[in-house]
Short mmCIF file of C-alpha atoms in Angstrom, two decimals:
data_model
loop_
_atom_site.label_atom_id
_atom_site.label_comp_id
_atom_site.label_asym_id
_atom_site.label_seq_id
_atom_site.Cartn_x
_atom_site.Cartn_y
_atom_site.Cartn_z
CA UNK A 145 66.78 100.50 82.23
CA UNK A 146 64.34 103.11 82.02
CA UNK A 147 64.89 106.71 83.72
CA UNK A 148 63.76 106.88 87.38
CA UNK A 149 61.69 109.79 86.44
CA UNK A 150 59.79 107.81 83.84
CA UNK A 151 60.52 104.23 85.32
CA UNK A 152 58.73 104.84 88.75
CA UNK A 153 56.91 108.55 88.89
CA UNK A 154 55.09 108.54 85.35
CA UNK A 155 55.27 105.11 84.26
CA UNK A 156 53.78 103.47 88.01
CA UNK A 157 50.07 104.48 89.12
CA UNK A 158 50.73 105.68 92.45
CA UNK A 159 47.54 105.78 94.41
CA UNK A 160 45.35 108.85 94.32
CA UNK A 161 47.62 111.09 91.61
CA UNK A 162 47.00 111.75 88.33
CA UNK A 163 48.64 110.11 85.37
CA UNK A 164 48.78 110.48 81.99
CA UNK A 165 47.70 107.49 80.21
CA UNK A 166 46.28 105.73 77.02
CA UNK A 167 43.20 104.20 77.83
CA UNK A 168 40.91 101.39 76.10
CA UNK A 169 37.04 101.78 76.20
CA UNK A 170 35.67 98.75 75.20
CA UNK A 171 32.05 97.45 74.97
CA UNK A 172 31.81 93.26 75.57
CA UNK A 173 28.66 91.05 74.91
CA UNK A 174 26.81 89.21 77.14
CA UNK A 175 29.33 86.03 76.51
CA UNK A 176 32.58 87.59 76.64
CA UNK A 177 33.20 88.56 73.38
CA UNK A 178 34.51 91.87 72.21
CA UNK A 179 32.28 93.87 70.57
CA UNK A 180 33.58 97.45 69.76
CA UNK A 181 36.29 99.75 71.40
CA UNK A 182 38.37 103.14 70.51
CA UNK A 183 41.68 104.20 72.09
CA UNK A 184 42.39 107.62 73.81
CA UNK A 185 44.80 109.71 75.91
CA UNK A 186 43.60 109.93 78.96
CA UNK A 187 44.64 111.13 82.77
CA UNK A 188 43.67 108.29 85.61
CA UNK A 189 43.81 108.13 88.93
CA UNK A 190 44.29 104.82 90.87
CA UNK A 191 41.68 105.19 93.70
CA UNK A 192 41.89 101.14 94.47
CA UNK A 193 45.55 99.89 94.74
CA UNK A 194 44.58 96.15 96.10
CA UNK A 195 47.34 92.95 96.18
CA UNK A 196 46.70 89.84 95.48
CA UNK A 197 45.61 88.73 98.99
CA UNK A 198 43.32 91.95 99.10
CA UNK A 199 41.98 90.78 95.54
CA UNK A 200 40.63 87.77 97.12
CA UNK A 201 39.08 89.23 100.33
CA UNK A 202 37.07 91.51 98.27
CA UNK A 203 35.83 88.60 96.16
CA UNK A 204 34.62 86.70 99.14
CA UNK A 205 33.01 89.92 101.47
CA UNK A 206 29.82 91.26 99.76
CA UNK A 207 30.51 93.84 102.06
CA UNK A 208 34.08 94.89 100.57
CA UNK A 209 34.00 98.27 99.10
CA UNK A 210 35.53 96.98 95.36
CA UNK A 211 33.50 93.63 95.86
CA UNK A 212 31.14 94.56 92.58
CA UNK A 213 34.02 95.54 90.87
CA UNK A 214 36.07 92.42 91.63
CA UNK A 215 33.53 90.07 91.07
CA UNK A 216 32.25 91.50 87.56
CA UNK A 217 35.92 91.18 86.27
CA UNK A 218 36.70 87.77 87.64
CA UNK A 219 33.50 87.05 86.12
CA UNK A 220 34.69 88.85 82.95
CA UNK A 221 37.98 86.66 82.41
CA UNK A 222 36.89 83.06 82.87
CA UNK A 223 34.68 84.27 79.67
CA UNK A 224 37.49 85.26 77.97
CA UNK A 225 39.53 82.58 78.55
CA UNK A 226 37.12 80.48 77.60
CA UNK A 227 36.50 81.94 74.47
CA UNK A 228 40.22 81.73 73.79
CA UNK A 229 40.89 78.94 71.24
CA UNK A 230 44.35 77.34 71.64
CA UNK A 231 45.52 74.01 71.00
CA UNK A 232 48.34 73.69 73.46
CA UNK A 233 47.83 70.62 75.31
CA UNK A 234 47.12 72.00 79.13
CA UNK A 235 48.88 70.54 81.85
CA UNK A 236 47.66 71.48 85.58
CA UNK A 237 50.99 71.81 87.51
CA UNK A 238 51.97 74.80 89.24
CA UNK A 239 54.98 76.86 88.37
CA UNK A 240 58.08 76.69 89.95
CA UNK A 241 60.20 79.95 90.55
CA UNK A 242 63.84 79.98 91.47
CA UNK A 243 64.84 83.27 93.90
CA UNK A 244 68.39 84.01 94.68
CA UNK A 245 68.95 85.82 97.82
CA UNK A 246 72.23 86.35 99.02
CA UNK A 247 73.97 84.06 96.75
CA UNK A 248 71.10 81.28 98.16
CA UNK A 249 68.79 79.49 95.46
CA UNK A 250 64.96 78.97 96.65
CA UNK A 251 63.12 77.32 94.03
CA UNK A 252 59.22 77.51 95.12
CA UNK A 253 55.79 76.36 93.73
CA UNK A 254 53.35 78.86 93.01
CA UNK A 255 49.64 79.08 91.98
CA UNK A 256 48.54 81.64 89.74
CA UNK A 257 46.15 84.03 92.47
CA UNK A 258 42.41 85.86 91.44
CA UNK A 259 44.64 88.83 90.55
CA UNK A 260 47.42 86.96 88.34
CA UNK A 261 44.13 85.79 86.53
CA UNK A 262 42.59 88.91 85.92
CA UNK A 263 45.88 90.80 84.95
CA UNK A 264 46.26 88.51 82.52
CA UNK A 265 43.02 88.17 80.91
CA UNK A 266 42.79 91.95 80.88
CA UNK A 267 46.10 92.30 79.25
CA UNK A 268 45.64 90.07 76.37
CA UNK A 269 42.20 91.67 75.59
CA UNK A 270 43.90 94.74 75.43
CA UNK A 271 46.84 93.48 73.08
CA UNK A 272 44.02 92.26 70.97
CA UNK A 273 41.96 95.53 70.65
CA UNK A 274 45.12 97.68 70.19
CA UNK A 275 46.37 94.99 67.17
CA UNK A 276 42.55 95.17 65.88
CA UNK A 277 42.83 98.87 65.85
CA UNK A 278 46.10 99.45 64.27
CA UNK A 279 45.40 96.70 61.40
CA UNK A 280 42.14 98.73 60.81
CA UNK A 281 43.96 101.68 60.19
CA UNK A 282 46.64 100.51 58.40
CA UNK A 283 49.16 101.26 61.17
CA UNK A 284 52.73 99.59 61.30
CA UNK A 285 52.41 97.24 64.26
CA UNK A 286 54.77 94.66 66.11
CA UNK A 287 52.35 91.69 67.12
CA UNK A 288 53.37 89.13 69.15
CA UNK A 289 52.98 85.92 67.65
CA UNK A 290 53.84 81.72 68.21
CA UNK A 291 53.46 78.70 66.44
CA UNK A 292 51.95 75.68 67.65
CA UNK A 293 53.12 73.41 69.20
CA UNK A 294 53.29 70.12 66.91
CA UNK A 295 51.74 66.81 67.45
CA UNK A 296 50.44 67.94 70.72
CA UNK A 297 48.34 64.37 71.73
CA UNK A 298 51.69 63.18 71.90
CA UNK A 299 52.09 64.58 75.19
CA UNK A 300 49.09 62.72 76.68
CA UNK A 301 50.56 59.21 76.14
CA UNK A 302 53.34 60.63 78.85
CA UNK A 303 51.86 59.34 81.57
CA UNK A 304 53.98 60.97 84.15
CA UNK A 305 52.67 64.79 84.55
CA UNK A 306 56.46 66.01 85.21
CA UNK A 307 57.77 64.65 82.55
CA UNK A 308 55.42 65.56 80.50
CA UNK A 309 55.43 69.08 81.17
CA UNK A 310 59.22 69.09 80.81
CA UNK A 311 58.76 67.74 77.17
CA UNK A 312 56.23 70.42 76.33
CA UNK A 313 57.95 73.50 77.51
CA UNK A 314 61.18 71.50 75.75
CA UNK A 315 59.11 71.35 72.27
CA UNK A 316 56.87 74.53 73.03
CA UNK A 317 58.10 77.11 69.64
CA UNK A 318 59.61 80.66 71.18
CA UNK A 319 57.57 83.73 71.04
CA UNK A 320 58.23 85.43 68.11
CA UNK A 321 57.69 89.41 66.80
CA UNK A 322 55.98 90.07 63.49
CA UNK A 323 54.75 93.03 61.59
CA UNK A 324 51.75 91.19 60.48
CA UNK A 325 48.70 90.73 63.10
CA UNK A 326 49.39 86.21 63.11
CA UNK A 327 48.39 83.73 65.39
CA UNK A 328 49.98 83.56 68.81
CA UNK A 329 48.60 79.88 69.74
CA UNK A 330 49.45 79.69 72.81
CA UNK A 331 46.86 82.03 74.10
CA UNK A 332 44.19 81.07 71.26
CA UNK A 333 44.51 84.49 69.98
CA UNK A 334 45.41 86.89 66.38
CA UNK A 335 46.51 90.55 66.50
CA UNK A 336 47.83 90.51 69.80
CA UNK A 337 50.20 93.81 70.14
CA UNK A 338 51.53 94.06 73.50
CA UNK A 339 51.16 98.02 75.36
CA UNK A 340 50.96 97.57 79.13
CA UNK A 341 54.86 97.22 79.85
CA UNK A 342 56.07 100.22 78.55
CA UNK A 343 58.57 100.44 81.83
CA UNK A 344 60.15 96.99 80.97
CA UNK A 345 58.74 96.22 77.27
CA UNK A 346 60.41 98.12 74.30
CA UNK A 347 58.30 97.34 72.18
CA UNK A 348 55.34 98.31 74.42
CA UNK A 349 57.04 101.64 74.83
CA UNK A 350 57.23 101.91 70.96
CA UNK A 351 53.90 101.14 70.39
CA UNK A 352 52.32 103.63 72.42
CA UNK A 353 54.73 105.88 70.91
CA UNK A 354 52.98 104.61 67.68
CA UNK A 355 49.58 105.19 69.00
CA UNK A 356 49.59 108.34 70.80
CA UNK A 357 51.73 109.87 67.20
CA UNK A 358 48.87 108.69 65.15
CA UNK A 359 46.30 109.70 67.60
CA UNK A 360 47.29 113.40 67.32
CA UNK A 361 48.42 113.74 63.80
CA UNK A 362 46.04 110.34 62.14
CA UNK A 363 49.75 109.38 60.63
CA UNK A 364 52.10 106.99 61.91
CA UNK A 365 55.37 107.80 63.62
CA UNK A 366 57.61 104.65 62.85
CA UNK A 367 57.42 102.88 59.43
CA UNK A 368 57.01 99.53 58.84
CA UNK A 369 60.69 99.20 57.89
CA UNK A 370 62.09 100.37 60.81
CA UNK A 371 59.88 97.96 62.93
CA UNK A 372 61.20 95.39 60.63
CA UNK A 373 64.88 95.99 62.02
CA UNK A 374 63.85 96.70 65.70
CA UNK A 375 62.11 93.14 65.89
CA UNK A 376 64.96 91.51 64.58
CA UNK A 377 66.90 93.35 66.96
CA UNK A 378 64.73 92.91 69.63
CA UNK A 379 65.08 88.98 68.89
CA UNK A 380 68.92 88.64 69.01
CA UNK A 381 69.17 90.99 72.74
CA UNK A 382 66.31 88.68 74.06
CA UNK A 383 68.63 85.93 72.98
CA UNK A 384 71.55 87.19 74.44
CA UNK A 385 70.23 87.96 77.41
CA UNK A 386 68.26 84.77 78.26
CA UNK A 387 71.61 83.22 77.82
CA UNK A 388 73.11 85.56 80.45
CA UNK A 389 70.66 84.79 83.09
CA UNK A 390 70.57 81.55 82.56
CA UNK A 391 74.38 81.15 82.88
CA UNK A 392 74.46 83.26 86.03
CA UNK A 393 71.51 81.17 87.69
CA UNK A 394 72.81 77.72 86.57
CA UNK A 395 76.53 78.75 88.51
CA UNK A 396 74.79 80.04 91.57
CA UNK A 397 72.84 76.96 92.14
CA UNK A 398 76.19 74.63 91.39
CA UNK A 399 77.36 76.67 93.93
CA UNK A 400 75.05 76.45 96.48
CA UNK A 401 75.22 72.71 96.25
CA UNK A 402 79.09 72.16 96.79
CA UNK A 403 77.51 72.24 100.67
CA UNK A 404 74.99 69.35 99.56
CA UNK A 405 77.05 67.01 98.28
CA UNK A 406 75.98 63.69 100.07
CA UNK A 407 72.67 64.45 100.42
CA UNK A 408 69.39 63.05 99.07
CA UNK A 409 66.93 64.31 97.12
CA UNK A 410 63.51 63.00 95.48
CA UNK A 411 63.45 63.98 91.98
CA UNK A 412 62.62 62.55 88.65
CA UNK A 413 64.72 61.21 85.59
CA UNK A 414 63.74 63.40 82.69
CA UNK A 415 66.17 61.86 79.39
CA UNK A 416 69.37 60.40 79.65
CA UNK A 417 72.56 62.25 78.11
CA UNK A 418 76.02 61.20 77.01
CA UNK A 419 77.52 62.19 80.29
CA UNK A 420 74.30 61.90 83.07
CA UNK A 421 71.28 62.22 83.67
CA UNK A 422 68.56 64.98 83.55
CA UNK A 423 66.70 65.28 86.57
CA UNK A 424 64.17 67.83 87.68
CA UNK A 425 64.13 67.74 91.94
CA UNK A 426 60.67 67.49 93.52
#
Protein backbone atom coordinates (compact mmCIF):
# COMPACT_ATOMS: atom_id res chain seq x y z
CA UNK A 1 0.00 0.00 0.00
CA UNK A 2 0.87 3.32 -1.03
CA UNK A 3 0.73 6.45 1.48
CA UNK A 4 -2.70 8.15 1.66
CA UNK A 5 -1.01 11.33 0.85
CA UNK A 6 0.39 9.95 -2.38
CA UNK A 7 -2.23 7.04 -2.84
CA UNK A 8 -5.37 9.36 -3.11
CA UNK A 9 -4.34 13.36 -3.04
CA UNK A 10 -1.32 13.32 -5.64
CA UNK A 11 -1.59 10.12 -7.28
CA UNK A 12 -5.84 10.52 -8.14
CA UNK A 13 -6.94 13.52 -10.55
CA UNK A 14 -9.47 15.06 -8.50
CA UNK A 15 -11.64 17.27 -10.61
CA UNK A 16 -10.68 20.88 -11.20
CA UNK A 17 -7.05 20.85 -9.10
CA UNK A 18 -3.87 20.82 -10.32
CA UNK A 19 -1.57 17.85 -10.49
CA UNK A 20 1.69 17.18 -11.20
CA UNK A 21 2.06 14.79 -13.92
CA UNK A 22 4.14 13.20 -16.83
CA UNK A 23 2.42 13.71 -19.88
CA UNK A 24 2.65 12.09 -23.54
CA UNK A 25 2.22 14.38 -26.66
CA UNK A 26 1.82 12.31 -29.42
CA UNK A 27 1.08 13.00 -33.14
CA UNK A 28 -1.09 9.83 -34.95
CA UNK A 29 -1.71 9.43 -38.78
CA UNK A 30 -4.69 9.44 -40.49
CA UNK A 31 -4.99 5.39 -39.88
CA UNK A 32 -4.11 5.08 -36.39
CA UNK A 33 -0.67 4.68 -36.41
CA UNK A 34 1.82 6.43 -34.22
CA UNK A 35 3.79 8.76 -35.76
CA UNK A 36 6.05 10.83 -33.36
CA UNK A 37 5.76 11.81 -29.58
CA UNK A 38 8.12 13.30 -26.62
CA UNK A 39 7.49 12.93 -22.87
CA UNK A 40 7.29 15.85 -20.29
CA UNK A 41 6.47 16.91 -16.72
CA UNK A 42 3.60 18.53 -16.76
CA UNK A 43 0.69 20.01 -14.24
CA UNK A 44 -3.11 18.92 -15.44
CA UNK A 45 -6.20 19.61 -14.41
CA UNK A 46 -9.17 17.17 -14.84
CA UNK A 47 -11.96 19.54 -16.08
CA UNK A 48 -14.17 16.32 -17.40
CA UNK A 49 -14.42 13.52 -14.72
CA UNK A 50 -17.19 11.30 -16.75
CA UNK A 51 -18.13 7.30 -15.73
CA UNK A 52 -18.74 4.89 -17.81
CA UNK A 53 -22.52 5.46 -18.18
CA UNK A 54 -21.70 9.29 -18.74
CA UNK A 55 -19.04 8.04 -21.42
CA UNK A 56 -21.80 6.67 -23.40
CA UNK A 57 -24.39 9.51 -23.16
CA UNK A 58 -21.89 11.84 -24.51
CA UNK A 59 -21.22 9.51 -27.44
CA UNK A 60 -24.82 9.35 -28.41
CA UNK A 61 -25.95 13.43 -27.73
CA UNK A 62 -24.28 15.68 -30.38
CA UNK A 63 -25.33 18.07 -28.01
CA UNK A 64 -23.12 16.74 -24.95
CA UNK A 65 -20.50 19.16 -24.01
CA UNK A 66 -17.36 16.33 -24.35
CA UNK A 67 -19.34 14.73 -27.37
CA UNK A 68 -16.28 15.81 -29.96
CA UNK A 69 -13.97 14.70 -27.58
CA UNK A 70 -15.59 11.31 -26.94
CA UNK A 71 -16.28 10.51 -30.27
CA UNK A 72 -12.69 11.38 -31.79
CA UNK A 73 -11.16 8.93 -29.17
CA UNK A 74 -13.61 6.10 -29.56
CA UNK A 75 -12.89 6.71 -33.05
CA UNK A 76 -9.15 6.74 -32.20
CA UNK A 77 -9.06 3.14 -30.47
CA UNK A 78 -10.98 0.86 -32.81
CA UNK A 79 -7.87 2.11 -35.13
CA UNK A 80 -5.58 1.05 -32.80
CA UNK A 81 -6.87 -2.03 -32.02
CA UNK A 82 -7.09 -2.79 -35.27
CA UNK A 83 -3.75 -2.12 -36.10
CA UNK A 84 -2.73 -4.35 -33.21
CA UNK A 85 -1.36 -7.66 -34.57
CA UNK A 86 -1.89 -10.60 -32.18
CA UNK A 87 -2.40 -14.10 -32.78
CA UNK A 88 -4.42 -15.12 -29.78
CA UNK A 89 -7.34 -16.89 -30.99
CA UNK A 90 -10.42 -14.38 -29.88
CA UNK A 91 -13.24 -15.73 -28.19
CA UNK A 92 -16.46 -13.35 -27.74
CA UNK A 93 -17.69 -14.23 -24.19
CA UNK A 94 -18.02 -11.81 -21.56
CA UNK A 95 -16.06 -11.85 -18.37
CA UNK A 96 -17.17 -13.13 -15.33
CA UNK A 97 -16.23 -11.36 -11.94
CA UNK A 98 -16.59 -12.91 -8.54
CA UNK A 99 -17.45 -10.05 -5.57
CA UNK A 100 -17.43 -11.03 -1.99
CA UNK A 101 -19.56 -8.97 0.18
CA UNK A 102 -20.04 -9.87 3.57
CA UNK A 103 -18.61 -13.23 3.42
CA UNK A 104 -21.31 -13.69 0.19
CA UNK A 105 -19.81 -14.73 -3.35
CA UNK A 106 -21.58 -12.91 -6.49
CA UNK A 107 -20.04 -14.04 -9.54
CA UNK A 108 -21.46 -11.64 -12.47
CA UNK A 109 -21.06 -11.24 -16.31
CA UNK A 110 -19.77 -8.14 -17.54
CA UNK A 111 -19.21 -6.38 -20.92
CA UNK A 112 -16.33 -4.32 -21.43
CA UNK A 113 -18.24 -0.43 -21.65
CA UNK A 114 -17.08 2.68 -24.37
CA UNK A 115 -14.86 3.76 -21.46
CA UNK A 116 -13.19 0.24 -20.53
CA UNK A 117 -12.38 0.45 -24.37
CA UNK A 118 -10.84 3.62 -24.54
CA UNK A 119 -8.82 3.26 -21.20
CA UNK A 120 -7.41 0.53 -22.58
CA UNK A 121 -6.47 1.45 -25.96
CA UNK A 122 -5.05 4.67 -24.55
CA UNK A 123 -3.00 2.85 -22.06
CA UNK A 124 -1.26 0.48 -24.25
CA UNK A 125 -0.38 3.31 -26.74
CA UNK A 126 1.14 4.94 -24.02
CA UNK A 127 3.20 1.80 -22.74
CA UNK A 128 4.31 1.64 -26.29
CA UNK A 129 5.58 5.29 -26.75
CA UNK A 130 7.22 5.34 -23.27
CA UNK A 131 9.13 1.69 -24.23
CA UNK A 132 9.90 3.41 -27.80
CA UNK A 133 11.35 6.30 -25.99
CA UNK A 134 13.44 4.71 -23.42
CA UNK A 135 14.94 2.03 -26.03
CA UNK A 136 15.84 5.18 -28.13
CA UNK A 137 17.75 6.52 -25.50
CA UNK A 138 19.29 3.74 -24.23
CA UNK A 139 17.35 3.83 -20.94
CA UNK A 140 17.06 0.70 -18.57
CA UNK A 141 13.42 -0.28 -18.97
CA UNK A 142 11.05 -3.09 -17.51
CA UNK A 143 8.69 -4.04 -20.54
CA UNK A 144 6.00 -6.11 -20.16
CA UNK A 145 6.11 -8.96 -22.31
CA UNK A 146 4.12 -12.69 -23.20
CA UNK A 147 4.56 -15.46 -25.33
CA UNK A 148 2.12 -16.86 -27.56
CA UNK A 149 -0.01 -18.89 -27.07
CA UNK A 150 0.87 -22.30 -29.01
CA UNK A 151 -1.08 -24.10 -31.58
CA UNK A 152 -3.81 -21.64 -31.25
CA UNK A 153 -6.35 -23.24 -34.27
CA UNK A 154 -6.53 -25.86 -31.87
CA UNK A 155 -8.97 -24.03 -29.96
CA UNK A 156 -11.42 -23.65 -32.88
CA UNK A 157 -12.06 -27.42 -33.27
CA UNK A 158 -13.65 -26.92 -29.49
CA UNK A 159 -16.82 -26.51 -30.51
CA UNK A 160 -18.31 -25.54 -27.24
CA UNK A 161 -17.40 -21.64 -26.62
CA UNK A 162 -17.06 -22.36 -22.66
CA UNK A 163 -14.97 -24.85 -22.90
CA UNK A 164 -13.05 -23.47 -25.12
CA UNK A 165 -12.33 -20.41 -23.42
CA UNK A 166 -11.51 -22.40 -20.28
CA UNK A 167 -8.75 -24.25 -22.32
CA UNK A 168 -7.29 -21.01 -23.59
CA UNK A 169 -6.99 -19.02 -20.46
CA UNK A 170 -5.71 -22.76 -19.06
CA UNK A 171 -2.84 -22.78 -21.93
CA UNK A 172 -2.62 -18.83 -22.26
CA UNK A 173 1.62 -18.24 -21.11
CA UNK A 174 1.73 -15.67 -17.85
CA UNK A 175 2.76 -12.16 -18.32
CA UNK A 176 6.17 -11.88 -17.90
CA UNK A 177 8.81 -8.69 -17.04
CA UNK A 178 11.87 -8.17 -19.20
CA UNK A 179 14.57 -5.63 -19.55
CA UNK A 180 14.52 -5.93 -23.22
CA UNK A 181 11.55 -4.08 -25.26
CA UNK A 182 9.92 -8.14 -26.59
CA UNK A 183 6.78 -9.05 -27.84
CA UNK A 184 3.78 -9.08 -25.54
CA UNK A 185 1.35 -11.16 -28.02
CA UNK A 186 -1.42 -10.92 -26.47
CA UNK A 187 -2.05 -7.35 -27.31
CA UNK A 188 -0.15 -7.57 -30.84
CA UNK A 189 2.36 -5.25 -29.47
CA UNK A 190 6.68 -4.70 -28.74
CA UNK A 191 8.09 -2.21 -26.21
CA UNK A 192 5.21 -2.02 -24.12
CA UNK A 193 6.45 -0.41 -20.59
CA UNK A 194 3.63 0.03 -18.36
CA UNK A 195 3.37 3.97 -16.43
CA UNK A 196 -0.28 4.71 -15.68
CA UNK A 197 -0.57 2.66 -12.29
CA UNK A 198 1.90 4.16 -10.36
CA UNK A 199 -0.70 3.97 -7.16
CA UNK A 200 -1.01 0.11 -7.54
CA UNK A 201 1.91 -0.81 -10.15
CA UNK A 202 5.56 -0.88 -8.79
CA UNK A 203 6.95 -1.03 -11.55
CA UNK A 204 4.88 1.85 -13.01
CA UNK A 205 5.97 3.85 -10.02
CA UNK A 206 9.65 2.93 -10.88
CA UNK A 207 9.46 3.83 -14.23
CA UNK A 208 8.34 7.21 -13.91
CA UNK A 209 10.87 7.44 -11.34
CA UNK A 210 13.13 6.41 -14.33
CA UNK A 211 11.71 8.95 -16.60
CA UNK A 212 11.25 12.02 -14.71
CA UNK A 213 15.40 11.23 -13.29
CA UNK A 214 16.47 11.15 -16.85
CA UNK A 215 14.27 13.93 -17.89
CA UNK A 216 16.05 16.40 -15.55
CA UNK A 217 19.56 15.16 -15.47
CA UNK A 218 19.49 13.13 -19.45
CA UNK A 219 20.99 10.07 -17.13
CA UNK A 220 19.22 7.26 -15.77
CA UNK A 221 18.36 6.74 -12.12
CA UNK A 222 18.17 2.83 -11.77
CA UNK A 223 20.62 0.55 -13.70
CA UNK A 224 19.84 -2.16 -15.66
CA UNK A 225 21.06 -4.54 -12.93
CA UNK A 226 19.00 -3.50 -10.37
CA UNK A 227 15.87 -3.80 -12.67
CA UNK A 228 17.17 -7.19 -13.31
CA UNK A 229 16.60 -8.18 -9.50
CA UNK A 230 13.36 -6.09 -8.99
CA UNK A 231 11.62 -8.08 -11.94
CA UNK A 232 12.57 -11.21 -10.59
CA UNK A 233 11.32 -10.03 -7.44
CA UNK A 234 8.44 -8.59 -8.70
CA UNK A 235 7.68 -12.19 -10.30
CA UNK A 236 7.92 -14.37 -7.12
CA UNK A 237 5.42 -11.56 -4.80
CA UNK A 238 2.97 -11.66 -7.85
CA UNK A 239 3.23 -15.39 -7.36
CA UNK A 240 2.73 -15.42 -3.89
CA UNK A 241 0.13 -13.33 -3.81
CA UNK A 242 -2.11 -14.73 -6.61
CA UNK A 243 -1.85 -17.81 -4.54
CA UNK A 244 -3.20 -15.94 -1.48
CA UNK A 245 -6.22 -14.64 -3.13
CA UNK A 246 -6.97 -17.39 -4.75
CA UNK A 247 -6.92 -19.55 -1.57
CA UNK A 248 -9.01 -17.01 0.33
CA UNK A 249 -11.69 -16.81 -2.59
CA UNK A 250 -11.81 -20.59 -3.28
CA UNK A 251 -12.72 -21.10 0.91
CA UNK A 252 -15.27 -18.34 0.88
CA UNK A 253 -17.20 -19.74 -1.93
CA UNK A 254 -16.96 -23.53 -0.29
CA UNK A 255 -18.37 -21.76 2.33
CA UNK A 256 -21.09 -20.10 1.01
CA UNK A 257 -22.26 -23.32 -0.51
CA UNK A 258 -22.48 -25.58 2.73
CA UNK A 259 -26.21 -23.67 2.55
CA UNK A 260 -26.59 -25.08 -1.16
CA UNK A 261 -26.04 -28.38 -0.78
CA UNK A 262 -29.08 -30.09 -2.58
CA UNK A 263 -29.53 -27.71 -4.99
CA UNK A 264 -29.24 -27.57 -8.78
CA UNK A 265 -27.29 -25.83 -10.92
CA UNK A 266 -26.72 -25.63 -14.89
CA UNK A 267 -23.15 -25.73 -15.55
CA UNK A 268 -20.74 -27.38 -17.86
CA UNK A 269 -18.17 -30.36 -17.53
CA UNK A 270 -14.81 -28.85 -18.29
CA UNK A 271 -12.05 -32.21 -17.84
CA UNK A 272 -12.43 -34.95 -15.65
CA UNK A 273 -9.91 -35.45 -12.59
CA UNK A 274 -8.86 -38.35 -10.40
CA UNK A 275 -11.31 -37.41 -7.73
CA UNK A 276 -14.37 -35.28 -9.78
CA UNK A 277 -15.19 -33.34 -12.05
CA UNK A 278 -14.39 -29.73 -13.24
CA UNK A 279 -17.27 -27.74 -13.81
CA UNK A 280 -17.65 -24.08 -14.56
CA UNK A 281 -21.61 -22.99 -13.39
CA UNK A 282 -23.59 -21.03 -15.98
Amino acid sequence: MLPTRFAYDLGHFQPNQKHPALSIYWRMSKNGCLKDFRITQTTAMNKADLSPTETDEALNNSSHSQHRAIQFFSQLSRQLCEHRQTTDPIVDLPTKQIRILNQDVHVQESENTLADNLIHELTLLAGVATGRWCDKRNIPAIYETRDPIENPESFTQIPHPVVRCHEMNRQKPSIDFSTNPDMHHGHGISHYCSITQPTTRYTDLIMQRQIIHYIKTEQSHYTIDYLNTLRYRMRETHGLIDGLVYRHTRDLILQSWQNQIGHKFRAVVLHLKVHGVFVELL
